[in-house]
Short mmCIF file of C-alpha atoms in Angstrom, two decimals:
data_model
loop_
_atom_site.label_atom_id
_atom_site.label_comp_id
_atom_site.label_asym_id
_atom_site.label_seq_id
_atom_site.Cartn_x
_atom_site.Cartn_y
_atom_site.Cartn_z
CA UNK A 1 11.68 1.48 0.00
CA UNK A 2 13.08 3.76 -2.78
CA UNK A 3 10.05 5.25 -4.75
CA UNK A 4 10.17 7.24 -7.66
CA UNK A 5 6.75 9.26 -8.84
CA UNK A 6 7.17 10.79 -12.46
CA UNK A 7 5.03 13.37 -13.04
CA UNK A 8 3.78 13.68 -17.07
CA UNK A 9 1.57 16.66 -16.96
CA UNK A 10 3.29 17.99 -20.25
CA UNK A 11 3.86 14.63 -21.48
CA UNK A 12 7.27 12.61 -21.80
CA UNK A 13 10.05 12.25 -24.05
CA UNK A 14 13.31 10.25 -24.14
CA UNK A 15 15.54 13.51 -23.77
CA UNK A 16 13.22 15.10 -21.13
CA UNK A 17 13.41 11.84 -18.67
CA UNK A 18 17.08 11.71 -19.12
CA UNK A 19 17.49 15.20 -17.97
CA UNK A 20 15.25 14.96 -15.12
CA UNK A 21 17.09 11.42 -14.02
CA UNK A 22 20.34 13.68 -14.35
CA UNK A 23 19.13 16.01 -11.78
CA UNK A 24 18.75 13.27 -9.26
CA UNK A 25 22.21 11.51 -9.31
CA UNK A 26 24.97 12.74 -7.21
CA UNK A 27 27.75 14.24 -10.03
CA UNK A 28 25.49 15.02 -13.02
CA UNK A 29 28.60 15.95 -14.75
CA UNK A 30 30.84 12.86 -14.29
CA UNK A 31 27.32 11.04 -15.70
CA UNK A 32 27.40 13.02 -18.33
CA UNK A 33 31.14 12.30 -19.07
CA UNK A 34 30.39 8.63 -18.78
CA UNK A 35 27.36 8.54 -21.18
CA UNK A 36 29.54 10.21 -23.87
CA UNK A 37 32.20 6.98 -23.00
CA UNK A 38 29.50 4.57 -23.74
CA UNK A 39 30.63 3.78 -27.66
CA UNK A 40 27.24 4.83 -29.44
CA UNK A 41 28.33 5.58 -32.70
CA UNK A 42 28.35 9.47 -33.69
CA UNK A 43 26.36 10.73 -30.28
CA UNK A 44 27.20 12.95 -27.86
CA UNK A 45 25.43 14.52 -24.57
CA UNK A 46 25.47 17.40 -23.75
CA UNK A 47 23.52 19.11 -20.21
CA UNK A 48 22.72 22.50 -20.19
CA UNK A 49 20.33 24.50 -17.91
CA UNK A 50 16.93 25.80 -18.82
CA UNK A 51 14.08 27.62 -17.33
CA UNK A 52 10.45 27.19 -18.03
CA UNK A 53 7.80 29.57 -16.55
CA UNK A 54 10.04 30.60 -13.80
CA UNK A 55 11.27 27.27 -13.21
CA UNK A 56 15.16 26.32 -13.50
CA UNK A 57 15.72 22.63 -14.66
CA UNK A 58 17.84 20.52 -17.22
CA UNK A 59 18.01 20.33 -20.75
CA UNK A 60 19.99 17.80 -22.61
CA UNK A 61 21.11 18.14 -26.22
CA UNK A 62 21.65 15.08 -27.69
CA UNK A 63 23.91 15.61 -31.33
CA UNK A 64 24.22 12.35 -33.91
CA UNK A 65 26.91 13.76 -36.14
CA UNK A 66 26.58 17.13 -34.78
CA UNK A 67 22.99 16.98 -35.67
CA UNK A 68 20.11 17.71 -33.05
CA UNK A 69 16.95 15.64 -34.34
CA UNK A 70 13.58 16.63 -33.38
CA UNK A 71 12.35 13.63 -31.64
CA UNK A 72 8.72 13.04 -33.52
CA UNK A 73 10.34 12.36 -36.72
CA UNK A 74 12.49 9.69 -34.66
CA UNK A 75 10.66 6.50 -36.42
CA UNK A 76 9.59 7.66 -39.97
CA UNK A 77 11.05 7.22 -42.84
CA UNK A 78 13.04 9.96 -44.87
CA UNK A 79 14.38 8.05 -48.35
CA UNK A 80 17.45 10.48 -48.22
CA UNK A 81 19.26 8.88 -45.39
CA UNK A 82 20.25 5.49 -44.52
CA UNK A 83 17.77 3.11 -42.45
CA UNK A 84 18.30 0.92 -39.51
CA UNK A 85 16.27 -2.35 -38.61
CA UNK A 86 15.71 -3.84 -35.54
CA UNK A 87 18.37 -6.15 -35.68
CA UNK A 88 20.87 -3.17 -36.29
CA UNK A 89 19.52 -1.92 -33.46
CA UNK A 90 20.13 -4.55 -30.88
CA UNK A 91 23.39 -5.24 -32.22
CA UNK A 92 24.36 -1.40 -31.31
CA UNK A 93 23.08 -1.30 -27.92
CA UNK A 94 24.51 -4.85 -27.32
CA UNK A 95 28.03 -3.54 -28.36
CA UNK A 96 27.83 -0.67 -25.85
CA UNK A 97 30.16 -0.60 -23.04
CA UNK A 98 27.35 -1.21 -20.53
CA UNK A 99 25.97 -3.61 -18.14
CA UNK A 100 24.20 -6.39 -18.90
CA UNK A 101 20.89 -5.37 -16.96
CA UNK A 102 21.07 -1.88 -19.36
CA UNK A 103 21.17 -3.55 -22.65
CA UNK A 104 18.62 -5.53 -21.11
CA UNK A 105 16.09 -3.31 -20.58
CA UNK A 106 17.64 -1.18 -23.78
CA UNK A 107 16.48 -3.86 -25.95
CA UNK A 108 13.35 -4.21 -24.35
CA UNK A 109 12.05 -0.19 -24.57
CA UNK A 110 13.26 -0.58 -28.53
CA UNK A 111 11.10 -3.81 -28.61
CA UNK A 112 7.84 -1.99 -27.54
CA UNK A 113 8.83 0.84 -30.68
CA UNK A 114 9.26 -1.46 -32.80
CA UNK A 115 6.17 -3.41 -32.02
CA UNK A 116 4.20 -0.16 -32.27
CA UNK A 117 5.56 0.70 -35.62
CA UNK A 118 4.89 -2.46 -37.22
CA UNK A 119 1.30 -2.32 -35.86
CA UNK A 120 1.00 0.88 -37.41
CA UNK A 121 2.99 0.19 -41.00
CA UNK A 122 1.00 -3.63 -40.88
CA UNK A 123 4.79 -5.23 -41.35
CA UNK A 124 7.10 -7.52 -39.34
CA UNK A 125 8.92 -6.18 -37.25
CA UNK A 126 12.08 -8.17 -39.25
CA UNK A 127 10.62 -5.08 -42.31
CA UNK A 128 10.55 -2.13 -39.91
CA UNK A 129 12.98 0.57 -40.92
CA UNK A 130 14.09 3.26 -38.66
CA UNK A 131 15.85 6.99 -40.11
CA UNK A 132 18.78 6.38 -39.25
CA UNK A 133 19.61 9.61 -37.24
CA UNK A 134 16.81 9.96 -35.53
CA UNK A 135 17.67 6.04 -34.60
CA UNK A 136 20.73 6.68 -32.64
CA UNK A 137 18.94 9.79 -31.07
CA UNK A 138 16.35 7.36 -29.83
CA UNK A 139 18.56 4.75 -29.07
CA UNK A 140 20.64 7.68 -26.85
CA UNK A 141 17.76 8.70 -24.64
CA UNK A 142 17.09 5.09 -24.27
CA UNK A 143 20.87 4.21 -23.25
CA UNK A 144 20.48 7.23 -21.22
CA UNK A 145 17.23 6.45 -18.79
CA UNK A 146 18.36 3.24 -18.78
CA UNK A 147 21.21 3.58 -17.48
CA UNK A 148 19.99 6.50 -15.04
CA UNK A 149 17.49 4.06 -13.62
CA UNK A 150 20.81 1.64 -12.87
CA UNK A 151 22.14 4.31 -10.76
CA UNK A 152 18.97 5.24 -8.89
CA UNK A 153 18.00 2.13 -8.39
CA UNK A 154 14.00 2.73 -7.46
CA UNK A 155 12.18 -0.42 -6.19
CA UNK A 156 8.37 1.25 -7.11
CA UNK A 157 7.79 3.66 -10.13
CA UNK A 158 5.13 5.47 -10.27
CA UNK A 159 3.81 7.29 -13.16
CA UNK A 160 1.11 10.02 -13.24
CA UNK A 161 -1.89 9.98 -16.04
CA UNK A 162 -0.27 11.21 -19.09
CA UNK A 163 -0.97 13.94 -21.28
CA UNK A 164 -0.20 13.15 -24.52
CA UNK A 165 -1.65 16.99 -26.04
CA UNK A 166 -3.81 17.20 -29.05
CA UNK A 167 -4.09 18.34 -32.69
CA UNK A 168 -1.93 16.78 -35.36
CA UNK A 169 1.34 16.16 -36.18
CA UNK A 170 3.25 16.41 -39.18
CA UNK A 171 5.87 13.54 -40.39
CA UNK A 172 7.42 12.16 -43.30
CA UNK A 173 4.41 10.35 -44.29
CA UNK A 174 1.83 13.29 -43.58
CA UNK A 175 -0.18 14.46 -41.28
CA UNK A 176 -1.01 12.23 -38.26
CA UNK A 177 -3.21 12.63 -35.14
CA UNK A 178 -1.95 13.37 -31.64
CA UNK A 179 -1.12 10.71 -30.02
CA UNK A 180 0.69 9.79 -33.16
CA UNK A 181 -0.28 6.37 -34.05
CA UNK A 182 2.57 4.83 -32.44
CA UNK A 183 2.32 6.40 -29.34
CA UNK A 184 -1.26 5.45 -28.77
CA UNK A 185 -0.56 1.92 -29.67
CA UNK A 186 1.94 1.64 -26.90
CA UNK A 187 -0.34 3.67 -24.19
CA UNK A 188 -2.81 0.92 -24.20
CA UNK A 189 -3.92 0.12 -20.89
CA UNK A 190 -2.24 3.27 -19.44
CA UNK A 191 -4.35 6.15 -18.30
CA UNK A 192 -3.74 9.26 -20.71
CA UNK A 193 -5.53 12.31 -21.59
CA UNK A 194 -5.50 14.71 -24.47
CA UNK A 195 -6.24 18.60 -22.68
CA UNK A 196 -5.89 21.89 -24.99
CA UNK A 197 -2.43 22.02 -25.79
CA UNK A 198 -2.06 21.54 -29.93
CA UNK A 199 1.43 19.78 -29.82
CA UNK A 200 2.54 16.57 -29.73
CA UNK A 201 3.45 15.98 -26.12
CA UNK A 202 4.55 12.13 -25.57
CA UNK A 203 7.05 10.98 -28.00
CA UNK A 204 7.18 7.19 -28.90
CA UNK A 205 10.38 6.91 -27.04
CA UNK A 206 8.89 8.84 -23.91
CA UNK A 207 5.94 6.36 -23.81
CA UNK A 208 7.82 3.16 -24.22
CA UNK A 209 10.29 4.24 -21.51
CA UNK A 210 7.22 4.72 -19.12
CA UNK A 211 5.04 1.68 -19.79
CA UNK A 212 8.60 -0.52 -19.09
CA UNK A 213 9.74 1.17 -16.11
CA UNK A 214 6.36 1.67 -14.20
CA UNK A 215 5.40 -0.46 -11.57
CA UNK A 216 1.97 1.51 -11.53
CA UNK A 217 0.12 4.55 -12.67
CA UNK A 218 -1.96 7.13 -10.79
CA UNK A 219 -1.80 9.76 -8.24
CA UNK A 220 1.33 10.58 -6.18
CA UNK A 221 1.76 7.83 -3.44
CA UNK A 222 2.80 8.42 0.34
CA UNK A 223 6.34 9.47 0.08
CA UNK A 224 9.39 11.11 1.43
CA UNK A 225 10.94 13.08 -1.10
CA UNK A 226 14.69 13.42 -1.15
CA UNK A 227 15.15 15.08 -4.99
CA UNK A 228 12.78 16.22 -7.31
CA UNK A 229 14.14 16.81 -10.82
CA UNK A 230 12.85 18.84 -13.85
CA UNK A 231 13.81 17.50 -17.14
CA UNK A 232 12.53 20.59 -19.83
CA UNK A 233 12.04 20.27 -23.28
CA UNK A 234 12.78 22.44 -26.50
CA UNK A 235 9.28 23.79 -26.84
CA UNK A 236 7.79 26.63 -25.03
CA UNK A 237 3.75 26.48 -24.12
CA UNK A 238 2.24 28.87 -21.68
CA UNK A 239 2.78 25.84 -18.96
CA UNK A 240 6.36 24.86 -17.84
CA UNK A 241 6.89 22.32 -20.60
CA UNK A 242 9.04 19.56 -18.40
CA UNK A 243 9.15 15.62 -16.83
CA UNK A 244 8.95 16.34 -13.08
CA UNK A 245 10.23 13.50 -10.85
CA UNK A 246 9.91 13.13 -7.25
CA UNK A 247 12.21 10.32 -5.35
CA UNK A 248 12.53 9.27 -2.09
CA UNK A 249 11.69 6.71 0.22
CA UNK A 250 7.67 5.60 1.35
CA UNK A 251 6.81 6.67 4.86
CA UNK A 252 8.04 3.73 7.28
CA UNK A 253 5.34 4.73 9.32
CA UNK A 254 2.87 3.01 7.43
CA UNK A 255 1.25 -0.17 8.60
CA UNK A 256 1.37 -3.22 6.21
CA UNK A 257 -2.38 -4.94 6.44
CA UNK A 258 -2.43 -8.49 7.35
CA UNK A 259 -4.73 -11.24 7.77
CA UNK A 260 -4.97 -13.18 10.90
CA UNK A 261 -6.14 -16.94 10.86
CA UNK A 262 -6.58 -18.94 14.07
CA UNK A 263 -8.26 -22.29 14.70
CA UNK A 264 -8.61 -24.27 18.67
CA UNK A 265 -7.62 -27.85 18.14
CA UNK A 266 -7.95 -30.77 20.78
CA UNK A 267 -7.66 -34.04 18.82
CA UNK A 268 -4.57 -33.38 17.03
CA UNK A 269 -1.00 -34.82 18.18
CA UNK A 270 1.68 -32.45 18.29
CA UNK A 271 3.67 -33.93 15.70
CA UNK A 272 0.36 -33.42 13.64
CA UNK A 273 0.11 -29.70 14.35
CA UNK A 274 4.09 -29.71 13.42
CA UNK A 275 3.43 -30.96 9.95
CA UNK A 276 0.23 -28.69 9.49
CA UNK A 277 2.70 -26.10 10.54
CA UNK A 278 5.26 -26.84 8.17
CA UNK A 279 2.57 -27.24 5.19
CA UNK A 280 1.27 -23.23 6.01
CA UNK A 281 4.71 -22.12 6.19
CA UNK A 282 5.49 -23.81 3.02
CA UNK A 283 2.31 -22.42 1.17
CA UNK A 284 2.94 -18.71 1.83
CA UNK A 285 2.65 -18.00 5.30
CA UNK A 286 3.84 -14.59 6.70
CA UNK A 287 3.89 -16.69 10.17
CA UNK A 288 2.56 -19.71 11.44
CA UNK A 289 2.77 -20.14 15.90
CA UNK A 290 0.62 -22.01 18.35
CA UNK A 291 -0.89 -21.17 21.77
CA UNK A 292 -1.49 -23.35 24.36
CA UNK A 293 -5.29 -22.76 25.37
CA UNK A 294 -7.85 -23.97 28.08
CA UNK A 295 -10.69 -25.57 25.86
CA UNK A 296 -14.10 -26.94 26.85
CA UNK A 297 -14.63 -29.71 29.44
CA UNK A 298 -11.35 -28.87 30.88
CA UNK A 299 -9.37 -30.29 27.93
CA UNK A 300 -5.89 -28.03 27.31
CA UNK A 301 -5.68 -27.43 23.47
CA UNK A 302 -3.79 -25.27 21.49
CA UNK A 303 -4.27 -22.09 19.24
CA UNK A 304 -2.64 -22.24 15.88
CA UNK A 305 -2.40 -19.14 13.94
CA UNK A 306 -1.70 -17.86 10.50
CA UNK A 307 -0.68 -14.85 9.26
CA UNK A 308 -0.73 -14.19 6.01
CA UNK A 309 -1.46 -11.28 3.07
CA UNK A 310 -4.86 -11.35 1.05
CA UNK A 311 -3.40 -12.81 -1.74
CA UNK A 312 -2.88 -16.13 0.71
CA UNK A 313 -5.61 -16.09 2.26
CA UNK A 314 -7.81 -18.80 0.15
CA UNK A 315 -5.07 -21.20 0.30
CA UNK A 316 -4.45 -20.74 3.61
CA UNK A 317 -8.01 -21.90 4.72
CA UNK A 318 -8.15 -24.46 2.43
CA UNK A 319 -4.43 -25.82 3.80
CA UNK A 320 -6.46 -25.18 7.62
CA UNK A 321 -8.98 -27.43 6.71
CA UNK A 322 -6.48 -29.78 5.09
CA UNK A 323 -4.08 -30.53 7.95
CA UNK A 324 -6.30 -29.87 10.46
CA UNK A 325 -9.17 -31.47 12.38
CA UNK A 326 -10.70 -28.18 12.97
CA UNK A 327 -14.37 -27.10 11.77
CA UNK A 328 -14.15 -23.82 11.80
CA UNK A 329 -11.99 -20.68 11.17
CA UNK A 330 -11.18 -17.16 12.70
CA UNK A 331 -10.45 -14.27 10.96
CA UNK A 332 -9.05 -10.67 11.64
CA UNK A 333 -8.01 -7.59 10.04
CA UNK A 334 -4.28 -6.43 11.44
CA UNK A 335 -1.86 -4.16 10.36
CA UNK A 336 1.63 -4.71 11.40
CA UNK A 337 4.85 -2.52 11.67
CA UNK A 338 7.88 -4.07 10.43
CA UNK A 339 11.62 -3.61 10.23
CA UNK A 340 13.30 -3.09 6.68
CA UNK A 341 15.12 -7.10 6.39
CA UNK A 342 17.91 -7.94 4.06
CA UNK A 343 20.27 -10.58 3.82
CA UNK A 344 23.95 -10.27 3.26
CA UNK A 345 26.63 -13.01 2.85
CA UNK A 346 30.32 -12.30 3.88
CA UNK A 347 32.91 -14.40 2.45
CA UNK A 348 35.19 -16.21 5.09
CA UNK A 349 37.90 -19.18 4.88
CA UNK A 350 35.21 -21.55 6.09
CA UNK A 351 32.22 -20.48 3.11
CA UNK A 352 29.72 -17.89 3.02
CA UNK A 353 28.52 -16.64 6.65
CA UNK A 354 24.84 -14.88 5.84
CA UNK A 355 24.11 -12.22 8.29
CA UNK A 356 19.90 -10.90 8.97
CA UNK A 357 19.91 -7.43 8.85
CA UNK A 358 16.74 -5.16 9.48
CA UNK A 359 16.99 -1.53 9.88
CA UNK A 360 14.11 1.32 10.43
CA UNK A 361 12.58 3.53 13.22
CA UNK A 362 16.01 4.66 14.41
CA UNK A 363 17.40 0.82 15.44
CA UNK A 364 19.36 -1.32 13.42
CA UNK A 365 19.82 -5.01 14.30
CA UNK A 366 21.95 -7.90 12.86
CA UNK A 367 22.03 -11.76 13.65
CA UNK A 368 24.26 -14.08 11.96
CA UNK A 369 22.17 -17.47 10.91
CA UNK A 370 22.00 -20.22 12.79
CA UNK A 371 22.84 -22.51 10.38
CA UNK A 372 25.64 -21.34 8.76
CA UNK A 373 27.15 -20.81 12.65
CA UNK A 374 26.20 -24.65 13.30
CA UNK A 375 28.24 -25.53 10.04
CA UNK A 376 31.29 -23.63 11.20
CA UNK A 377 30.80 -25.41 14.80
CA UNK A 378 30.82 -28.47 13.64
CA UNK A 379 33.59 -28.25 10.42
CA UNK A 380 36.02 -26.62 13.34
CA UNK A 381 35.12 -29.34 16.31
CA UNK A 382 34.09 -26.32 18.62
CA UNK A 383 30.99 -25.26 19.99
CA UNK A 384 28.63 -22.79 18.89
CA UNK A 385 28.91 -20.94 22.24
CA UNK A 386 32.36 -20.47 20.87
CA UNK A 387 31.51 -19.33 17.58
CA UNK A 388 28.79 -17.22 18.45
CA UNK A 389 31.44 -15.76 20.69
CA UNK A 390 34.34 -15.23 18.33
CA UNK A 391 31.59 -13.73 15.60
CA UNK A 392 30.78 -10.99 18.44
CA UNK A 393 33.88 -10.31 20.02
CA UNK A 394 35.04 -9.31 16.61
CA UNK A 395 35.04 -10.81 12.55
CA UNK A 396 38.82 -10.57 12.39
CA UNK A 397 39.15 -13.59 14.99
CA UNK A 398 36.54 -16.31 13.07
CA UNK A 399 36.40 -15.37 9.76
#
């Protein structure tokens, strides 16, 4: 499993998790190139290095006109420019040359800043105005991790506690407290803490970005890391003021913990333990198989068995006692070791031929499925000996 850990000791912001995401792809250049060819209206990219406390990373400068905007002014009013709303907005990023998935979750990190800001303001979120240059500098970093996270494709995000710094901060409308108001309002829920740093150090955009992409927040989890990228920002603070993030893959070593239900039966038909079979299997069951079994006064019986997560495990007792004429119910605690699965489908003259494949501690192993070999047996009048055979002894001759 790809597994991404994002480390926010000195905070996030929009430009800070683009550059770090930039250190992990393959050709940070050619992304660069291709964010500049996305269409947003008077932005550009640029990547540069940058060192912090000893520590070489990225930077990225992102120009709206050939102006650099400080970030925490981003979503505050200043009467001497134009403002954007929300509709604007989505009407930009839905314009962008782009997948669908990006504008997707484009739309959906704006969403969460604009529902913070019209908490804050106490207006609809139809009233909310947005400077306009510090708009499209949002909306770029957005774009940007968005479409980063595309290309890296994580399956698990994981994102440390997050210090948001302390002190105040100063905006168009005053002076505010750190976390700006915002900023807090989206952090609910999400562990944070303030520390001794007097700066702003978790930017509206760099907080919506995390709460959308994490799948969980706390320590670092078992990993492998493969990259490890350090996105730095403008300011310098006796700490190395950058978004670290770790990617790689979780240990395949690890056991997955499962729950083993078993029952004796000696009363039951077989074509009753079939359907009770076919219920379990229905309602969630990692596995359902029986065991024939010597029971009391001589009487051959048989074992069925369940296994099934802890999330299951209610309904499958309840689905036990349901289908089947047993009284009681055994229970263990397993782990199991399992092989990475996927499906893929191949295109052929006779349909879609769906191949099992599952991968992991050095083997790789792939079955066609049954069915779809059965269909082709009986559409082509041959058997499935033969297309089992002409499947193996090479694609080119069945499909």
């Amino acid at each position: 499993m790809k597994i991404m850990y994002i480390d926010c000791g000195m905070g996030a912001a929009g430009d800070m998790l683009t550059a770090a995401l930039l250190e992990l792809v393959p050709d940070a250049e050619a992304c660069i190139r291709e964010l500049n060819a996305l269409g947003i209206p008077k932005v550009s990219y640029e990547k540069r290095k940058s060192e912090k406390c000893g520590i070489v990373g990225t930077y990225v400068k992102v120009t709206v006109d050939g102006e650099e905007e400080h970030e925490h002014h981003e979503h505050h009013e200043h009467h001497e420019h134009h403002h954007c709303r929300m509709q604007e907005v989505v009407s930009i990023i839905g314009g962008l040359s782009i997948p669908e998935s990006v504008k997707s979750h484009a739309i959906s990190v704006y969403s969460l800043i604009a529902e913070a800001e019209s908490y804050v303001h106490g207006k609809s979120v139809e009233e909310i105005h947005f400077h306009e240059v510090g708009t499209m500098d949002a909306i770029a970093d957005v774009v940007a991790v968005c479409y980063l996270m595309e290309r890296l494709a994580p399956e698990q995000i994981i994102v440390s506690p997050i210090h948001v710094g302390a002190g105040h901060v100063h905006c168009a409308h005053g002076v505010l407290p750190v976390p700006a108001p915002a900023t807090a309002y989206i952090l609910r829920d999400v562990p944070v803490y303030g520390g001794s740093i007097q700066s702003e150090l978790c930017t509206p955009t760099g907080a919506a970005l995390l709460v959308h992409f994490a799948t969980g927040f706390g320590s670092m989890p078992l990993m492998m890391m493969q990259g490890i990228g350090y996105g730095m920002g403008k300011k310098e603070f006796e700490r190395a003021n950058c978004v670290r993030i770790l990617f790689g893959n979780s240990k395949e070593y690890k056991g997955q913990m499962v729950l083993e239900l078993s029952c004796n039966l000696d009363d039951m038909t077989p074509e009753a333990v079939g359907y009770a079979m076919e219920c379990l299997q229905k309602g969630g069951a990692l596995d359902v198989f029986t065991t024939p079994i010597g029971m009391k006064k001589n009487r051959p019986g048989t074992m069925l068995t369940v296994l099934c997560d802890e999330m299951s495990e209610k309904e499958m007792v309840k689905l036990l006692f349901r289908h089947t004429t047993t009284l009681g119910i055994r229970k263990k605690v397993c782990e199991r070791y399992t092989l990475e699965r996927s499906v893929v489908e191949e295109t052929t003259p006779y349909g879609k031929l769906r191949k099992k494949v599952a991968s992991g501690y050095g083997v790789t192993r792939e079955k066609y499925e049954y069915e779809d070999l059965a269909r082709i047996a009986n559409e082509q009048g041959i058997s499935l000996q033969e297309v089992q055979g002409l499947v193996n002894n090479g694609k080119e001759s069945v499909l």
